[in-house]
Amino acid sequence: MLNKDDIRRYSRQLLLNEIDEEGQSNLRSAHAVVIGLGGLGTLASRFLVGAGVGNITLIDGDIVEVSNLQRQVTYNETHLGDLKAKALSNELHKVDPSIHITSKSLFACKRNLQKLIGSATCVLDCTDSVAIRKDINAACIAAKKPLFIAAASGLSWQAINLPCHSFLASAHQLAPSSHCTSENHHSSETDYSSGTDYSSQTDHADHVNQQCQPPNVSSKVDAPCGCYDCLVAQLNVTQDCRSQGVLGPVVGIAACHQATQALLFLAKRHTATIQWGRYIVGNAIDASVQSFHLPPSPDCKVCQ
Amino acid sequence: MNSMCNKDNQTNTIVTHDVKRDNKNDYGRTGEINSDKKGENTTITIIVNGEGKTCSSPISIDELAHSYATHMEGTAIAYNRSILSKSQWPLTHLQDGDHIDIFTLVAGG
Ligand SMILES: [Zn+2]
């Protein structure tokens, strides 16, 4: 149930069938973990907060530098030298103080990822190197967390939604008894239909959605899909912003796409009509967007 | 420009020329590409990054990729709209009408 303030605040998106009141309540009980707070993470997390995702964890060990301001839109000159996680958390708190934001000023790595994503409803990979992206992919598969990946370099942007568990397994989980909205759940954080006053919610994000594991993932996975490792294992990907440069709004397009996909999933979970396992390739010069199926690689050491 | 493979005509020894739309090409898709034992010049028409091309058959995806990309680092290939693992490139032979998309993976953020 939404209160009057919620209805006013989210009036524009409540009109969409893909969100509506049920979806808005689902957003409030969701926990998004955003890894990497650069061009992708600053913008994606701003949209998640604006849309009312109730719990957000921001992860980055970096500090704000002047070369970031060209594309990392939430920072400004007053943040130079500050830890990104703290600076972004402060700015996002100004957008909506009722959102529970946890900032982690550390770099995600193999050792800490399982803990960092443990209570996530979904993970957004907003990082900038293949090595950490592979670790995030492996951690999400191990923990069965839906993963939204975006990337940009030069004038190209790319993205993929990965369910991170097999389609067949998710089909079984679509049975109503395993769905989080079961009326038998009276723990307020996972009970979308309760009359919880969300604005007063102060519980730590780590407790959110514990009863929703593994998350229900859309039935729109039309064929088994691979993982990030299937995509990059045999390739030497060198295209990053440091070596190739990037135009600010091109990262912005990637971040907007990523946030859109995550919001559609978080609002409707297993009935969201987003596409899983399709690799999106966008070209900012001719405004073309193509998508390709990513099949599982038979010799993938991570997902097979 | 670095998002898509450059078509470098200087190194483009396999892909012979752009296909005109009225080009009559009746080669079937049933895989006779290896039956060219009499030395006949078998050509097939494929679509590479949205453009029609003719090339001599047999030709593997690996050979096509090397004729296109100036350097292969981070180059990914979708074969008929599905991404093909690099280990499959030399094993997959193109047939008439195939769609190939060559692009460079990016990881920045
Ligand atoms: Zn895999």
mmCIF file of C-alpha atoms in Angstrom, chain B:
data_model
loop_
_atom_site.group_PDB
_atom_site.id
_atom_site.type_symbol
_atom_site.label_atom_id
_atom_site.label_comp_id
_atom_site.label_asym_id
_atom_site.label_seq_id
_atom_site.Cartn_x
_atom_site.Cartn_y
_atom_site.Cartn_z
ATOM 1 C CA MET B 1 34.516 4.127 -34.929
ATOM 2 C CA ASN B 2 36.225 1.737 -32.581
ATOM 3 C CA SER B 3 32.965 0.024 -31.750
ATOM 4 C CA MET B 4 32.669 -1.773 -35.027
ATOM 5 C CA CYS B 5 35.233 -3.545 -37.044
ATOM 6 C CA ASN B 6 36.813 -1.436 -39.724
ATOM 7 C CA LYS B 7 36.537 -2.816 -43.177
ATOM 8 C CA ASP B 8 40.040 -2.416 -44.408
ATOM 9 C CA ASN B 9 40.022 -2.902 -48.161
ATOM 10 C CA GLN B 10 43.765 -3.295 -48.202
ATOM 11 C CA THR B 11 43.657 -6.428 -46.092
ATOM 12 C CA ASN B 12 40.367 -7.612 -47.433
ATOM 13 C CA THR B 13 41.561 -10.479 -49.542
ATOM 14 C CA ILE B 14 38.714 -12.887 -48.992
ATOM 15 C CA VAL B 15 35.661 -10.724 -49.274
ATOM 16 C CA THR B 16 35.684 -9.768 -52.869
ATOM 17 C CA HIS B 17 33.143 -7.057 -53.375
ATOM 18 C CA ASP B 18 29.856 -5.613 -52.233
ATOM 19 C CA VAL B 19 26.893 -7.510 -53.521
ATOM 20 C CA LYS B 20 24.451 -5.739 -55.694
ATOM 21 C CA ARG B 21 20.903 -6.544 -54.677
ATOM 22 C CA ASP B 22 20.029 -7.907 -58.112
ATOM 23 C CA ASN B 23 22.938 -10.294 -58.080
ATOM 24 C CA LYS B 24 21.559 -13.696 -58.981
ATOM 25 C CA ASN B 25 22.896 -16.228 -56.593
ATOM 26 C CA ASP B 26 21.261 -19.597 -56.495
ATOM 27 C CA TYR B 27 23.641 -21.489 -54.279
ATOM 28 C CA GLY B 28 21.715 -23.544 -51.792
ATOM 29 C CA ARG B 29 22.267 -23.519 -48.056
ATOM 30 C CA THR B 30 22.666 -27.229 -47.778
ATOM 31 C CA GLY B 31 26.384 -27.228 -47.401
ATOM 32 C CA GLU B 32 28.004 -28.064 -50.716
ATOM 33 C CA ILE B 33 30.723 -25.603 -49.892
ATOM 34 C CA ASN B 34 33.295 -28.325 -49.462
ATOM 35 C CA SER B 35 32.423 -30.098 -52.686
ATOM 36 C CA ASP B 36 34.373 -27.777 -54.919
ATOM 37 C CA LYS B 37 36.718 -30.521 -56.043
ATOM 38 C CA LYS B 38 36.920 -29.487 -59.656
ATOM 39 C CA GLY B 39 38.364 -26.130 -58.726
ATOM 40 C CA GLU B 40 35.242 -24.232 -59.689
ATOM 41 C CA ASN B 41 35.065 -20.832 -58.131
ATOM 42 C CA THR B 42 32.211 -21.245 -55.666
ATOM 43 C CA THR B 43 31.001 -18.001 -54.226
ATOM 44 C CA ILE B 44 28.477 -17.388 -51.503
ATOM 45 C CA THR B 45 26.626 -14.297 -50.428
ATOM 46 C CA ILE B 46 26.692 -13.363 -46.774
ATOM 47 C CA ILE B 47 25.620 -10.322 -44.774
ATOM 48 C CA VAL B 48 28.451 -8.794 -42.770
ATOM 49 C CA ASN B 49 27.529 -5.968 -40.375
ATOM 50 C CA GLY B 50 24.381 -5.380 -42.391
ATOM 51 C CA GLU B 51 26.035 -5.274 -45.810
ATOM 52 C CA GLY B 52 25.840 -7.941 -48.474
ATOM 53 C CA LYS B 53 29.200 -9.450 -49.451
ATOM 54 C CA THR B 54 30.291 -12.247 -51.711
ATOM 55 C CA CYS B 55 33.190 -14.461 -50.830
ATOM 56 C CA SER B 56 34.840 -17.648 -51.992
ATOM 57 C CA SER B 57 33.738 -20.784 -50.287
ATOM 58 C CA PRO B 58 34.709 -22.697 -48.240
ATOM 59 C CA ILE B 59 35.459 -20.002 -45.709
ATOM 60 C CA SER B 60 35.466 -20.274 -41.935
ATOM 61 C CA ILE B 61 34.333 -17.543 -39.584
ATOM 62 C CA ASP B 62 37.901 -17.334 -38.336
ATOM 63 C CA GLU B 63 39.168 -16.572 -41.842
ATOM 64 C CA LEU B 64 36.459 -14.015 -42.397
ATOM 65 C CA ALA B 65 37.196 -12.334 -39.068
ATOM 66 C CA HIS B 66 40.874 -11.961 -39.892
ATOM 67 C CA SER B 67 40.050 -10.436 -43.241
ATOM 68 C CA TYR B 68 37.925 -7.837 -41.486
ATOM 69 C CA ALA B 69 39.489 -6.876 -38.201
ATOM 70 C CA THR B 70 42.822 -5.118 -38.214
ATOM 71 C CA HIS B 71 43.486 -6.453 -34.719
ATOM 72 C CA MET B 72 41.516 -9.189 -33.067
ATOM 73 C CA GLU B 73 41.698 -8.045 -29.458
ATOM 74 C CA GLY B 74 38.231 -7.950 -27.995
ATOM 75 C CA THR B 75 36.574 -8.828 -31.291
ATOM 76 C CA ALA B 76 33.337 -10.751 -30.876
ATOM 77 C CA ILE B 77 31.247 -12.355 -33.588
ATOM 78 C CA ALA B 78 27.556 -13.053 -33.800
ATOM 79 C CA TYR B 79 26.659 -15.809 -36.265
ATOM 80 C CA ASN B 80 23.055 -15.544 -37.387
ATOM 81 C CA ARG B 81 22.263 -13.299 -34.389
ATOM 82 C CA SER B 82 23.882 -15.569 -31.815
ATOM 83 C CA ILE B 83 27.292 -14.923 -30.305
ATOM 84 C CA LEU B 84 29.787 -17.571 -31.296
ATOM 85 C CA SER B 85 32.493 -18.698 -28.903
ATOM 86 C CA LYS B 86 35.951 -18.033 -30.353
ATOM 87 C CA SER B 87 36.853 -21.722 -30.208
ATOM 88 C CA GLN B 88 34.067 -22.313 -32.737
ATOM 89 C CA TRP B 89 35.298 -19.742 -35.259
ATOM 90 C CA PRO B 90 37.658 -22.062 -37.181
ATOM 91 C CA LEU B 91 35.124 -24.898 -37.042
ATOM 92 C CA THR B 92 32.188 -22.951 -38.420
ATOM 93 C CA HIS B 93 31.981 -22.592 -42.198
ATOM 94 C CA LEU B 94 29.840 -19.918 -43.719
ATOM 95 C CA GLN B 95 26.913 -20.757 -45.916
ATOM 96 C CA ASP B 96 25.017 -18.690 -48.387
ATOM 97 C CA GLY B 97 22.727 -16.199 -46.688
ATOM 98 C CA ASP B 98 24.438 -16.268 -43.290
ATOM 99 C CA HIS B 99 24.398 -13.133 -41.163
ATOM 100 C CA ILE B 100 27.647 -12.183 -39.492
ATOM 101 C CA ASP B 101 28.081 -9.298 -37.073
ATOM 102 C CA ILE B 102 31.588 -8.373 -36.019
ATOM 103 C CA PHE B 103 31.976 -5.998 -33.111
ATOM 104 C CA THR B 104 34.434 -5.026 -30.409
ATOM 105 C CA LEU B 105 33.551 -5.752 -26.802
ATOM 106 C CA VAL B 106 33.897 -2.821 -24.435
ATOM 107 C CA ALA B 107 34.268 -2.922 -20.667
ATOM 108 C CA GLY B 108 34.549 0.709 -19.560
ATOM 109 C CA GLY B 109 32.170 2.378 -17.198
#
